[in-house]
GROMACS .gro file of N, CA and C in nm:
model
  225
    1MET      N    1   0.828   2.052   5.017
    1MET     CA    2   0.749   2.072   4.997
    1MET      C    3   0.633   2.017   4.986
    2PRO      N    4   0.478   2.089   4.971
    2PRO     CA    5   0.373   2.109   5.003
    2PRO      C    6   0.342   1.892   5.000
    3VAL      N    7   0.262   1.850   5.055
    3VAL     CA    8   0.194   1.748   5.005
    3VAL      C    9   0.072   1.765   4.844
    4VAL      N   10   0.101   1.809   4.850
    4VAL     CA   11  -0.048   1.887   4.774
    4VAL      C   12   0.056   1.891   4.615
    5ALA      N   13   0.195   2.024   4.635
    5ALA     CA   14   0.249   1.998   4.516
    5ALA      C   15   0.289   1.880   4.504
    6TRP      N   16   0.328   1.820   4.554
    6TRP     CA   17   0.372   1.648   4.537
    6TRP      C   18   0.298   1.540   4.493
    7VAL      N   19   0.157   1.568   4.533
    7VAL     CA   20   0.060   1.495   4.416
    7VAL      C   21   0.050   1.572   4.312
    8THR      N   22   0.003   1.708   4.329
    8THR     CA   23   0.039   1.784   4.118
    8THR      C   24   0.130   1.734   4.058
    9VAL      N   25   0.218   1.699   4.093
    9VAL     CA   26   0.279   1.699   3.990
    9VAL      C   27   0.353   1.509   4.023
   10ILE      N   28   0.314   1.387   4.089
   10ILE     CA   29   0.218   1.292   4.031
   10ILE      C   30   0.145   1.307   3.925
   11ILE      N   31   0.036   1.368   3.950
   11ILE     CA   32  -0.123   1.357   3.840
   11ILE      C   33  -0.020   1.356   3.662
   12GLY      N   34   0.047   1.495   3.734
   12GLY     CA   35   0.063   1.548   3.596
   12GLY      C   36   0.165   1.463   3.516
   13GLY      N   37   0.265   1.418   3.634
   13GLY     CA   38   0.326   1.293   3.522
   13GLY      C   39   0.247   1.167   3.418
   14LEU      N   40   0.145   1.148   3.528
   14LEU     CA   41   0.088   1.039   3.491
   14LEU      C   42   0.034   1.062   3.345
   15ILE      N   43  -0.074   1.239   3.359
   15ILE     CA   44  -0.139   1.286   3.227
   15ILE      C   45  -0.071   1.240   3.103
   16ILE      N   46   0.043   1.306   3.151
   16ILE     CA   47   0.160   1.314   3.001
   16ILE      C   48   0.229   1.180   2.995
   17LEU      N   49   0.267   1.058   3.065
   17LEU     CA   50   0.274   0.909   3.043
   17LEU      C   51   0.124   0.923   2.928
   18ALA      N   52   0.007   0.878   2.998
   18ALA     CA   53  -0.146   0.834   2.975
   18ALA      C   54  -0.112   0.899   2.729
   19ALA      N   55  -0.102   1.051   2.743
   19ALA     CA   56  -0.018   1.136   2.677
   19ALA      C   57   0.065   1.003   2.534
   20ALA      N   58   0.218   0.989   2.609
   20ALA     CA   59   0.271   1.022   2.583
   20ALA      C   60   0.238   0.748   2.503
   21VAL      N   61   0.158   0.741   2.583
   21VAL     CA   62   0.191   0.596   2.559
   21VAL      C   63   0.032   0.700   2.477
   22GLY      N   64  -0.063   0.713   2.421
   22GLY     CA   65  -0.149   0.785   2.278
   22GLY      C   66  -0.133   0.799   2.197
   23LEU      N   67   0.043   0.814   2.231
   23LEU     CA   68   0.080   0.900   2.103
   23LEU      C   69   0.148   0.849   2.021
   24LEU      N   70   0.198   0.735   2.102
   24LEU     CA   71   0.233   0.607   2.031
   24LEU      C   72   0.202   0.516   1.972
   25ARG      N   73   0.148   0.462   2.104
   25ARG     CA   74  -0.025   0.385   1.969
   25ARG      C   75  -0.037   0.483   1.850
   26VAL      N   76  -0.012   0.578   1.816
   26VAL     CA   77  -0.077   0.571   1.697
   26VAL      C   78  -0.001   0.647   1.641
   27VAL      N   79   0.091   0.668   1.607
   27VAL     CA   80   0.225   0.573   1.583
   27VAL      C   81   0.236   0.480   1.527
   28LEU      N   82   0.219   0.365   1.576
   28LEU     CA   83   0.230   0.226   1.584
   28LEU      C   84   0.105   0.188   1.468
   29HIS      N   85   0.047   0.297   1.478
   29HIS     CA   86  -0.052   0.178   1.322
   29HIS      C   87  -0.041   0.337   1.241
   30LEU      N   88   0.013   0.437   1.270
   30LEU     CA   89   0.071   0.480   1.095
   30LEU      C   90   0.142   0.494   1.089
   31VAL      N   91   0.247   0.309   1.115
   31VAL     CA   92   0.336   0.261   1.030
   31VAL      C   93   0.302   0.174   0.996
   32ALA      N   94   0.212   0.071   1.111
   32ALA     CA   95   0.145  -0.082   1.035
   32ALA      C   96   0.046   0.057   0.845
   33VAL      N   97  -0.004   0.126   0.888
   33VAL     CA   98  -0.082   0.193   0.788
   33VAL      C   99  -0.032   0.158   0.660
   34HIS      N  100   0.071   0.258   0.669
   34HIS     CA  101   0.208   0.274   0.566
   34HIS      C  102   0.217   0.135   0.548
   35ARG      N  103   0.306   0.015   0.606
   35ARG     CA  104   0.372  -0.088   0.566
   35ARG      C  105   0.216  -0.153   0.447
   36THR      N  106   0.056  -0.133   0.483
   36THR     CA  107  -0.036  -0.205   0.482
   36THR      C  108  -0.065  -0.112   0.311
   37LEU      N  109  -0.052   0.034   0.290
   37LEU     CA  110  -0.027   0.069   0.085
   37LEU      C  111   0.070   0.074   0.044
   38THR      N  112   0.120   0.059   0.159
   38THR     CA  113   0.295   0.009   0.146
   38THR      C  114   0.263  -0.107  -0.031
   39GLN      N  115   0.198  -0.193   0.023
   39GLN     CA  116   0.158  -0.338  -0.085
   39GLN      C  117   0.047  -0.325  -0.109
   40VAL      N  118   0.035  -0.239  -0.095
   40VAL     CA  119  -0.113  -0.228  -0.184
   40VAL      C  120  -0.044  -0.167  -0.338
   41VAL      N  121   0.024  -0.072  -0.337
   41VAL     CA  122   0.073  -0.005  -0.448
   41VAL      C  123   0.222  -0.064  -0.549
   42GLY      N  124   0.228  -0.162  -0.446
   42GLY     CA  125   0.350  -0.225  -0.469
   42GLY      C  126   0.263  -0.353  -0.541
   43GLY      N  127   0.114  -0.414  -0.488
   43GLY     CA  128   0.101  -0.464  -0.565
   43GLY      C  129   0.004  -0.473  -0.721
   44VAL      N  130  -0.011  -0.274  -0.715
   44VAL     CA  131  -0.111  -0.217  -0.810
   44VAL      C  132  -0.058  -0.223  -0.942
   45ARG      N  133   0.094  -0.195  -0.890
   45ARG     CA  134   0.248  -0.198  -1.011
   45ARG      C  135   0.283  -0.258  -1.067
   46VAL      N  136   0.196  -0.401  -1.004
   46VAL     CA  137   0.200  -0.525  -1.100
   46VAL      C  138   0.104  -0.589  -1.197
   47ILE      N  139   0.006  -0.529  -1.112
   47ILE     CA  140  -0.133  -0.493  -1.230
   47ILE      C  141  -0.067  -0.443  -1.302
   48ALA      N  142  -0.036  -0.285  -1.298
   48ALA     CA  143   0.015  -0.229  -1.425
   48ALA      C  144   0.097  -0.285  -1.525
   49GLU      N  145   0.204  -0.311  -1.427
   49GLU     CA  146   0.278  -0.384  -1.536
   49GLU      C  147   0.198  -0.509  -1.602
   50GLN      N  148   0.191  -0.619  -1.562
   50GLN     CA  149   0.098  -0.705  -1.632
   50GLN      C  150   0.040  -0.683  -1.758
   51THR      N  151  -0.059  -0.578  -1.734
   51THR     CA  152  -0.183  -0.527  -1.829
   51THR      C  153  -0.124  -0.456  -1.967
   52SER      N  154  -0.003  -0.391  -1.897
   52SER     CA  155   0.081  -0.228  -2.012
   52SER      C  156   0.139  -0.355  -2.119
   53THR      N  157   0.115  -0.472  -2.113
   53THR     CA  158   0.208  -0.575  -2.210
   53THR      C  159   0.149  -0.596  -2.336
   54VAL      N  160  -0.021  -0.522  -2.258
   54VAL     CA  161  -0.092  -0.627  -2.413
   54VAL      C  162  -0.077  -0.568  -2.513
   55PRO      N  163  -0.149  -0.407  -2.523
   55PRO     CA  164  -0.137  -0.328  -2.666
   55PRO      C  165   0.064  -0.314  -2.660
   56THR      N  166   0.153  -0.373  -2.657
   56THR     CA  167   0.247  -0.356  -2.668
   56THR      C  168   0.306  -0.460  -2.739
   57VAL      N  169   0.250  -0.571  -2.692
   57VAL     CA  170   0.199  -0.725  -2.792
   57VAL      C  171   0.134  -0.786  -2.891
   58LEU      N  172   0.013  -0.694  -2.947
   58LEU     CA  173  -0.059  -0.740  -2.947
   58LEU      C  174  -0.091  -0.701  -3.169
   59PRO      N  175   0.002  -0.580  -3.208
   59PRO     CA  176   0.076  -0.583  -3.320
   59PRO      C  177   0.162  -0.737  -3.322
   60SER      N  178   0.255  -0.775  -3.283
   60SER     CA  179   0.302  -0.928  -3.274
   60SER      C  180   0.228  -1.065  -3.291
   61VAL      N  181   0.174  -1.021  -3.201
   61VAL     CA  182   0.010  -1.149  -3.217
   61VAL      C  183  -0.073  -1.147  -3.332
   62ASN      N  184  -0.105  -1.049  -3.352
   62ASN     CA  185  -0.183  -0.996  -3.535
   62ASN      C  186  -0.109  -1.025  -3.634
   63SER      N  187   0.026  -1.070  -3.624
   63SER     CA  188   0.122  -1.090  -3.772
   63SER      C  189   0.142  -1.199  -3.755
   64THR      N  190   0.129  -1.243  -3.625
   64THR     CA  191   0.188  -1.426  -3.614
   64THR      C  192   0.060  -1.460  -3.686
   65LEU      N  193  -0.046  -1.470  -3.637
   65LEU     CA  194  -0.205  -1.474  -3.653
   65LEU      C  195  -0.235  -1.455  -3.877
   66MET      N  196  -0.141  -1.331  -3.899
   66MET     CA  197  -0.186  -1.394  -4.014
   66MET      C  198  -0.174  -1.506  -4.120
   67PRO      N  199  -0.115  -1.509  -4.108
   67PRO     CA  200  -0.132  -1.678  -4.199
   67PRO      C  201  -0.303  -1.801  -4.178
   68VAL      N  202  -0.323  -1.670  -4.017
   68VAL     CA  203  -0.421  -1.824  -3.991
   68VAL      C  204  -0.627  -1.723  -4.085
   69HIS      N  205  -0.532  -1.618  -3.996
   69HIS     CA  206  -0.734  -1.505  -4.098
   69HIS      C  207  -0.657  -1.588  -4.267
   70ASP      N  208  -0.568  -1.527  -4.328
   70ASP     CA  209  -0.536  -1.549  -4.464
   70ASP      C  210  -0.597  -1.652  -4.474
   71PHE      N  211  -0.577  -1.863  -4.430
   71PHE     CA  212  -0.658  -1.936  -4.443
   71PHE      C  213  -0.796  -1.925  -4.420
   72CYS      N  214  -0.856  -1.886  -4.340
   72CYS     CA  215  -0.967  -1.813  -4.331
   72CYS      C  216  -1.030  -1.779  -4.420
   73GLU      N  217  -1.027  -1.697  -4.462
   73GLU     CA  218  -1.055  -1.567  -4.599
   73GLU      C  219  -1.028  -1.632  -4.744
   74SER      N  220  -0.982  -1.785  -4.714
   74SER     CA  221  -0.936  -1.886  -4.822
   74SER      C  222  -1.067  -1.997  -4.870
   75ILE      N  223  -1.094  -1.992  -4.726
   75ILE     CA  224  -1.223  -2.087  -4.700
   75ILE      C  225  -1.338  -2.039  -4.761
   0.00000   0.00000   0.00000
């Protein structure tokens, strides 16, 4: 094979290697974004669980505070 062919093969290999490294970096960044979004979604779910109990507990709190309400009405 002539020298020009070898140079072409080497340059082509370097280009392919650079593209592969670039794609690997993109994949690693996407994995990091996926982990971050998973943590954010987990945090949002925790907040949703903590705030969703307010409407279900409210009638119980109201019934517990009824004696206080009655006492205040009597004054």
